[in-house]
mmCIF file of C-alpha atoms in Angstrom:
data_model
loop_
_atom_site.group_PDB
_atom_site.id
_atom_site.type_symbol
_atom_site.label_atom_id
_atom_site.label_comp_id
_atom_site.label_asym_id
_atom_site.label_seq_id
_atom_site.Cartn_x
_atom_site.Cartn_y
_atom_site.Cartn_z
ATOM 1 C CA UNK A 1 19.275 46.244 16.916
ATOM 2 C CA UNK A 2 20.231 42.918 15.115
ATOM 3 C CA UNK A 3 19.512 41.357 12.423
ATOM 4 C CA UNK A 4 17.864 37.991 12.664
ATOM 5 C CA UNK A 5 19.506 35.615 10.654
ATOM 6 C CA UNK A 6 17.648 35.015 6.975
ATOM 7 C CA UNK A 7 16.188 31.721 6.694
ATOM 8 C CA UNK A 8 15.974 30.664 3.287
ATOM 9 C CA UNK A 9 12.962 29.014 2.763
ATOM 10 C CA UNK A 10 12.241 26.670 -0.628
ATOM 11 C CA UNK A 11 8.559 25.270 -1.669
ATOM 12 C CA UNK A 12 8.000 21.208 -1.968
ATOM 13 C CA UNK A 13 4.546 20.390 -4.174
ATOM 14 C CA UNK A 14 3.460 16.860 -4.861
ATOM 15 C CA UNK A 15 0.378 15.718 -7.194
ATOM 16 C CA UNK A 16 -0.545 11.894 -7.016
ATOM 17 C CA UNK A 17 -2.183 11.822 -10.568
ATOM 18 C CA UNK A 18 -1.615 13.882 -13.406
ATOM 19 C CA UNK A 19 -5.125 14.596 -13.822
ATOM 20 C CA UNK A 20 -5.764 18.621 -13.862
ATOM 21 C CA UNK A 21 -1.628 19.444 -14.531
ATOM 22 C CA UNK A 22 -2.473 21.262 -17.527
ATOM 23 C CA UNK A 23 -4.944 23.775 -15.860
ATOM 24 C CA UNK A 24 -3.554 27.429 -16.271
ATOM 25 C CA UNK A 25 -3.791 26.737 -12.210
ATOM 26 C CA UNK A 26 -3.810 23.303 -11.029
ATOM 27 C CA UNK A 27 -3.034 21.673 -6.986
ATOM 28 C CA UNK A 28 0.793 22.285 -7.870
ATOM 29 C CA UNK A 29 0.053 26.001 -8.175
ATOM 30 C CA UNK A 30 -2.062 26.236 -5.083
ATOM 31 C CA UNK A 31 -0.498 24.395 -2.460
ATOM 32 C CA UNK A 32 3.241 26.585 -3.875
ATOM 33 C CA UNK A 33 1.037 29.957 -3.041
ATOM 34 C CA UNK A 34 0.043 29.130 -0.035
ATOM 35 C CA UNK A 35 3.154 27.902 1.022
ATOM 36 C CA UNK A 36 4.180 31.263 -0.005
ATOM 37 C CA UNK A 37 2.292 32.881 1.506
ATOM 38 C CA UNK A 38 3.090 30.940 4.530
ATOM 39 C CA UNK A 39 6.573 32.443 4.460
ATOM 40 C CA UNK A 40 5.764 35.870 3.385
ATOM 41 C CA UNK A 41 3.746 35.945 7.177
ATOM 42 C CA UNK A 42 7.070 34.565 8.806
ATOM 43 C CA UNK A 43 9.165 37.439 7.148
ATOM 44 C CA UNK A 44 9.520 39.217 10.633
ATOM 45 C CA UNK A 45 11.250 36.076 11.682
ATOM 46 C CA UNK A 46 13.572 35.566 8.697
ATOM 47 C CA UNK A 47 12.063 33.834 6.141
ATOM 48 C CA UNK A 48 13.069 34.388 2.506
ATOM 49 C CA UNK A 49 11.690 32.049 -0.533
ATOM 50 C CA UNK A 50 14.459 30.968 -2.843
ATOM 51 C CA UNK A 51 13.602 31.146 -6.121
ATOM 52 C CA UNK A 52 12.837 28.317 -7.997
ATOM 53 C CA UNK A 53 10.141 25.557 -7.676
ATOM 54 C CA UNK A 54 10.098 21.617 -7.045
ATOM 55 C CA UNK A 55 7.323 20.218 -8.365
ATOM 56 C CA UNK A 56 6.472 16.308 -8.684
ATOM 57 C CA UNK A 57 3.182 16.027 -10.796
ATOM 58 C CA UNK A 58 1.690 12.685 -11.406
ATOM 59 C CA UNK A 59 3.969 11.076 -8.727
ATOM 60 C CA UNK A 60 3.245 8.655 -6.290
ATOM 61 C CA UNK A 61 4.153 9.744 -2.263
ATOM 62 C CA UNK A 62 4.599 5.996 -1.213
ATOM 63 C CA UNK A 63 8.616 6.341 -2.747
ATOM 64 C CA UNK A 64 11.492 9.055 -2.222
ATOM 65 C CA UNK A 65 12.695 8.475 -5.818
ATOM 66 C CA UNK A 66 10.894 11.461 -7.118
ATOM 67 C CA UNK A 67 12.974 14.310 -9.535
ATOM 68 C CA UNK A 68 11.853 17.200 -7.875
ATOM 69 C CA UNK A 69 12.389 15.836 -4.714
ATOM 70 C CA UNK A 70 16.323 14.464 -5.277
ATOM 71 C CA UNK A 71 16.700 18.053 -6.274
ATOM 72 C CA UNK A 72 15.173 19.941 -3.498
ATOM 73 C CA UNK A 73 17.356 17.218 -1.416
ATOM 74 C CA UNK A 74 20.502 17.773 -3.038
ATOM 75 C CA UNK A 75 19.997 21.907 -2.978
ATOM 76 C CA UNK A 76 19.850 20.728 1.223
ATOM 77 C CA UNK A 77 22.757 18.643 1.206
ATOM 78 C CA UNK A 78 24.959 21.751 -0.683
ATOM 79 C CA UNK A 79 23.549 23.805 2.101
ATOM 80 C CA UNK A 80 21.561 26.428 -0.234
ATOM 81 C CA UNK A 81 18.003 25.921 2.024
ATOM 82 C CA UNK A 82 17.672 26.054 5.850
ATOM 83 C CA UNK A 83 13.851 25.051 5.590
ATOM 84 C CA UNK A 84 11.870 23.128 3.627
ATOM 85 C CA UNK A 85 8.070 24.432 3.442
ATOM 86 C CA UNK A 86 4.935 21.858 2.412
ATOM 87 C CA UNK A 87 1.665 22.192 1.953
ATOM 88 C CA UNK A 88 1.001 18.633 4.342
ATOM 89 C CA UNK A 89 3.069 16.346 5.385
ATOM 90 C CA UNK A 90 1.463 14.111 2.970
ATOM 91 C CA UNK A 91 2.703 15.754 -0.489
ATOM 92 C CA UNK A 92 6.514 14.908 1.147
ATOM 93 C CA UNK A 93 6.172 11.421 1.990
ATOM 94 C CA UNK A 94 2.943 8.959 2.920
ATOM 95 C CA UNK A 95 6.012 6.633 4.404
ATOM 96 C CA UNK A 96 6.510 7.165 8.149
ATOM 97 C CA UNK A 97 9.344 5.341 7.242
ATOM 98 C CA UNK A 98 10.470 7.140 4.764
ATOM 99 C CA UNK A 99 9.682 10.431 6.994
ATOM 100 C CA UNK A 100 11.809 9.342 9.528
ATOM 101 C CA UNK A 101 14.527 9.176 6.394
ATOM 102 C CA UNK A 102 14.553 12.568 5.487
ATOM 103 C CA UNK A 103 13.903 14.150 8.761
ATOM 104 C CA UNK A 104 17.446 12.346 9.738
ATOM 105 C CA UNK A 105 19.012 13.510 6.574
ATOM 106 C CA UNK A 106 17.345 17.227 7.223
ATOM 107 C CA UNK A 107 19.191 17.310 11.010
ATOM 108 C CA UNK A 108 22.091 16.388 9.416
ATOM 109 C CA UNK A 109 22.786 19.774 7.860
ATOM 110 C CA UNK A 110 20.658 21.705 10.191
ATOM 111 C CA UNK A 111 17.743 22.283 8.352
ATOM 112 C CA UNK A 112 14.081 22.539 9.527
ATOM 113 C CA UNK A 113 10.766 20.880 7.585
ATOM 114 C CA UNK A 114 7.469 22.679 7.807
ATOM 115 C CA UNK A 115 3.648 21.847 6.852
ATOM 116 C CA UNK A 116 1.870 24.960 6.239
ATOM 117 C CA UNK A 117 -1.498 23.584 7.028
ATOM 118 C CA UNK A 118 -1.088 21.189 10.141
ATOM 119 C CA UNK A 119 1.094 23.806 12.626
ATOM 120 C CA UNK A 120 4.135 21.473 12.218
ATOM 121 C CA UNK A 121 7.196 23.229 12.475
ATOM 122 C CA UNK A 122 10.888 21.033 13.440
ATOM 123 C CA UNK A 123 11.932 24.612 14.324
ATOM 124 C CA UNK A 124 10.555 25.166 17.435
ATOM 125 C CA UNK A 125 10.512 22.680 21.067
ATOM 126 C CA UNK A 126 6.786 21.924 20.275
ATOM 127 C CA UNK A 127 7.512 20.686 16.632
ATOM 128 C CA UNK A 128 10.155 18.564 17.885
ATOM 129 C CA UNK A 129 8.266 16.865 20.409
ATOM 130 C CA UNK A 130 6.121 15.953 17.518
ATOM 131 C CA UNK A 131 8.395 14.671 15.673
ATOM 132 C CA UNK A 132 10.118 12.861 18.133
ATOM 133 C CA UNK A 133 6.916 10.792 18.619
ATOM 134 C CA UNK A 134 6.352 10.005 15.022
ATOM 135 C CA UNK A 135 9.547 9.061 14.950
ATOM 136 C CA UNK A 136 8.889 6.489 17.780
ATOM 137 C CA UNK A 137 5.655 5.430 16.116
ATOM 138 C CA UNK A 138 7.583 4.850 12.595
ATOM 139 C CA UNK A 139 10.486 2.548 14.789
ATOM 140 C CA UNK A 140 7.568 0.810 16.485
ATOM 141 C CA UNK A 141 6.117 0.372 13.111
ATOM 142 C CA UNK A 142 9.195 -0.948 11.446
ATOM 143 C CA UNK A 143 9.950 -3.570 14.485
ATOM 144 C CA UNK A 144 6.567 -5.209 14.485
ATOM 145 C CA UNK A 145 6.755 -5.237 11.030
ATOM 146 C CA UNK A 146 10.048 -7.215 11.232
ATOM 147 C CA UNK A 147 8.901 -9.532 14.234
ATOM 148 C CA UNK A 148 5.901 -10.264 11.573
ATOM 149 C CA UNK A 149 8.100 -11.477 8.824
ATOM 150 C CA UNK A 150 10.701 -13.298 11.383
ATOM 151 C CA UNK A 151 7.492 -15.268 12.703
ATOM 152 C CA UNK A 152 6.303 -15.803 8.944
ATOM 153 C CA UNK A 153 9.707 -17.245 7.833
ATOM 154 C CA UNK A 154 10.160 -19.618 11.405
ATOM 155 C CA UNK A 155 6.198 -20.716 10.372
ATOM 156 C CA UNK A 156 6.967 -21.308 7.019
ATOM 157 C CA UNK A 157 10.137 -23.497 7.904
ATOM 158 C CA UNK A 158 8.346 -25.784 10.311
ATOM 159 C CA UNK A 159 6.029 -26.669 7.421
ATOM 160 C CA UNK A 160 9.079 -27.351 5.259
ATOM 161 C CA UNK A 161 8.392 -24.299 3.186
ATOM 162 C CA UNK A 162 11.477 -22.831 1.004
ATOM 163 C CA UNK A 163 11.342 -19.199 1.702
ATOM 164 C CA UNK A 164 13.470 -18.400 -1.437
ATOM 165 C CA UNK A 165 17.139 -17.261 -1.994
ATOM 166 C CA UNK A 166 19.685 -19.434 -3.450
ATOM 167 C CA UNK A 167 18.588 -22.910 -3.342
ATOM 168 C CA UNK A 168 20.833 -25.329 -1.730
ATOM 169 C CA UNK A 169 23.455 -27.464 -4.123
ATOM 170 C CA UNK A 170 20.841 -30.661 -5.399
ATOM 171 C CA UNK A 171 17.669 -28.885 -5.987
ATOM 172 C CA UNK A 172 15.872 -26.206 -7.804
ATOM 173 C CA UNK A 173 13.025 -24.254 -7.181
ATOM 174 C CA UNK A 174 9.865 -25.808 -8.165
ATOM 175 C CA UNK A 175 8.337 -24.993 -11.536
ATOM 176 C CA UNK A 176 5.299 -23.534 -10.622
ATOM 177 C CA UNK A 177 6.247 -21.004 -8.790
ATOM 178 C CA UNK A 178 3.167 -20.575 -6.623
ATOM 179 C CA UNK A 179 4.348 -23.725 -4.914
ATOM 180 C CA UNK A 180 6.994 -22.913 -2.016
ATOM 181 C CA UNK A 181 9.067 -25.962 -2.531
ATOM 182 C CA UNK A 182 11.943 -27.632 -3.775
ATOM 183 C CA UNK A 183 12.586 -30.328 -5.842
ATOM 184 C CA UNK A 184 15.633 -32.822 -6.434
ATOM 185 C CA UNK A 185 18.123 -31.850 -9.071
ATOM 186 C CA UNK A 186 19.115 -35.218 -10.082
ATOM 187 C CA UNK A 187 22.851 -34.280 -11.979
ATOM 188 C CA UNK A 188 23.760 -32.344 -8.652
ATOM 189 C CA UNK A 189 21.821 -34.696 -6.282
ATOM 190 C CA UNK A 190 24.250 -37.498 -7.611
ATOM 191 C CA UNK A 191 27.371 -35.009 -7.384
ATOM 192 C CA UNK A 192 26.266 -34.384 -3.457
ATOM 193 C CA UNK A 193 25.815 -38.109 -3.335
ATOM 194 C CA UNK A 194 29.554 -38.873 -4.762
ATOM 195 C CA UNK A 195 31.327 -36.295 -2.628
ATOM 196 C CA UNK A 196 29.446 -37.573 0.706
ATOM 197 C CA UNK A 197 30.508 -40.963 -0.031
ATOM 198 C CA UNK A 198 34.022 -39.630 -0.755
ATOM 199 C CA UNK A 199 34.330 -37.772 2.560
ATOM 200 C CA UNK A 200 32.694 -40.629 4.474
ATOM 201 C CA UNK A 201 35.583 -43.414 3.280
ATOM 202 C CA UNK A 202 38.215 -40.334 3.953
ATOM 203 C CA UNK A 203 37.126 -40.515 6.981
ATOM 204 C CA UNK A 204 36.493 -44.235 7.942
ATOM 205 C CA UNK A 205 39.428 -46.138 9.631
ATOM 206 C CA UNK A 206 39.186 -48.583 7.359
ATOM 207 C CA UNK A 207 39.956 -46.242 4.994
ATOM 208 C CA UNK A 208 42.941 -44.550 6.605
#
């Protein structure tokens, strides 16, 4: 009989605060053994743990630009893991945005995300029908969220609002910055002035 492939497996642990890291055994420590023992019960099917741990303590999940995590991510991208195991989907990322990030990075090299606690496993049909429809709900989420600032900015510009970036040549923003608006730079105002009077006698007939 054959062989099932080996599936090697490596543990992602995530702490918000730092409060309780220096406990003999702190949240870092529990969610890794139960994510080990998570894979230890999938051994029939080909699981292996790597050695090694990535652990972010005291690190926020709202951003991807956590150590541990570029590791873990890089260790993917070499192909050295085929699954990556979590606690909740929660100590990963709190971004569906984000989610949807690594999730297309992940099928990129062929390798499978799992949260231990909440039956979500990008592995099998059913975990892929549930992340297809987070998926949808994080695309959803990030169109509405640019129709909101598209309606904001057109809003804004009715009233006559500057909505920042480079300010156009004769003014400058306005000192106090709470105020959206801009104000006349006089030494470029009178350069704008200078060149629209040269281009208007360029163009007269009387001046041709």
């Amino acid at each position: 009989m054959s062989q099932r492939p080996k599936i090697r497996c490596a543990i992602y642990t995530r702490k918000s605060s730092d409060e309780g890291l220096d406990q003999d055994f702190n949240s870092l420590d529990a969610q890794y053994e139960a994510c080990a023992a998570y894979i230890a019960s999938q051994r029939h099917e080909g699981w292996k743990l790597v050695p090694g741990r990535y652990d972010d303590g005291g690190l926020s999940g709202g951003t991807l630009e956590r150590p541990a995590l570029r590791r873990h991510m890089d260790e993917v991208d070499a192909g050295r893991i085929d699954m990556i195991v979590v606690y909740k989907i929660d100590r990963l990322t709190r971004s569906l945005a984000d989610f949807a990030k690594l999730v297309e990075r992940l099928e990129q090299v062929g390798c499978s995300f799992v949260s231990v606690t909440q039956a979500f496993n990008t592995s099998s049909s059913m975990g892929r029908l549930t992340l297809n429809v987070l998926l949808s709900f994080a695309q959803f989420e990030r169109e509405v969220t640019a129709e909101r600032i598209r309606d904001k900015i057109a809003a804004s510009k009715k009233k006559g609002l500057w909505m920042g970036g480079v300010p156009p040549l004769g003014y400058d923003p306005h000192p106090d910055r709470t105020r959206r608006e801009l104000v006349v730079n006089a030494a470029e105002a009178a350069v704008v002035r200078q060149r629209c009077c040269q281009t208007n006698a360029n163009s007269s007939p009387l001046g041709q």
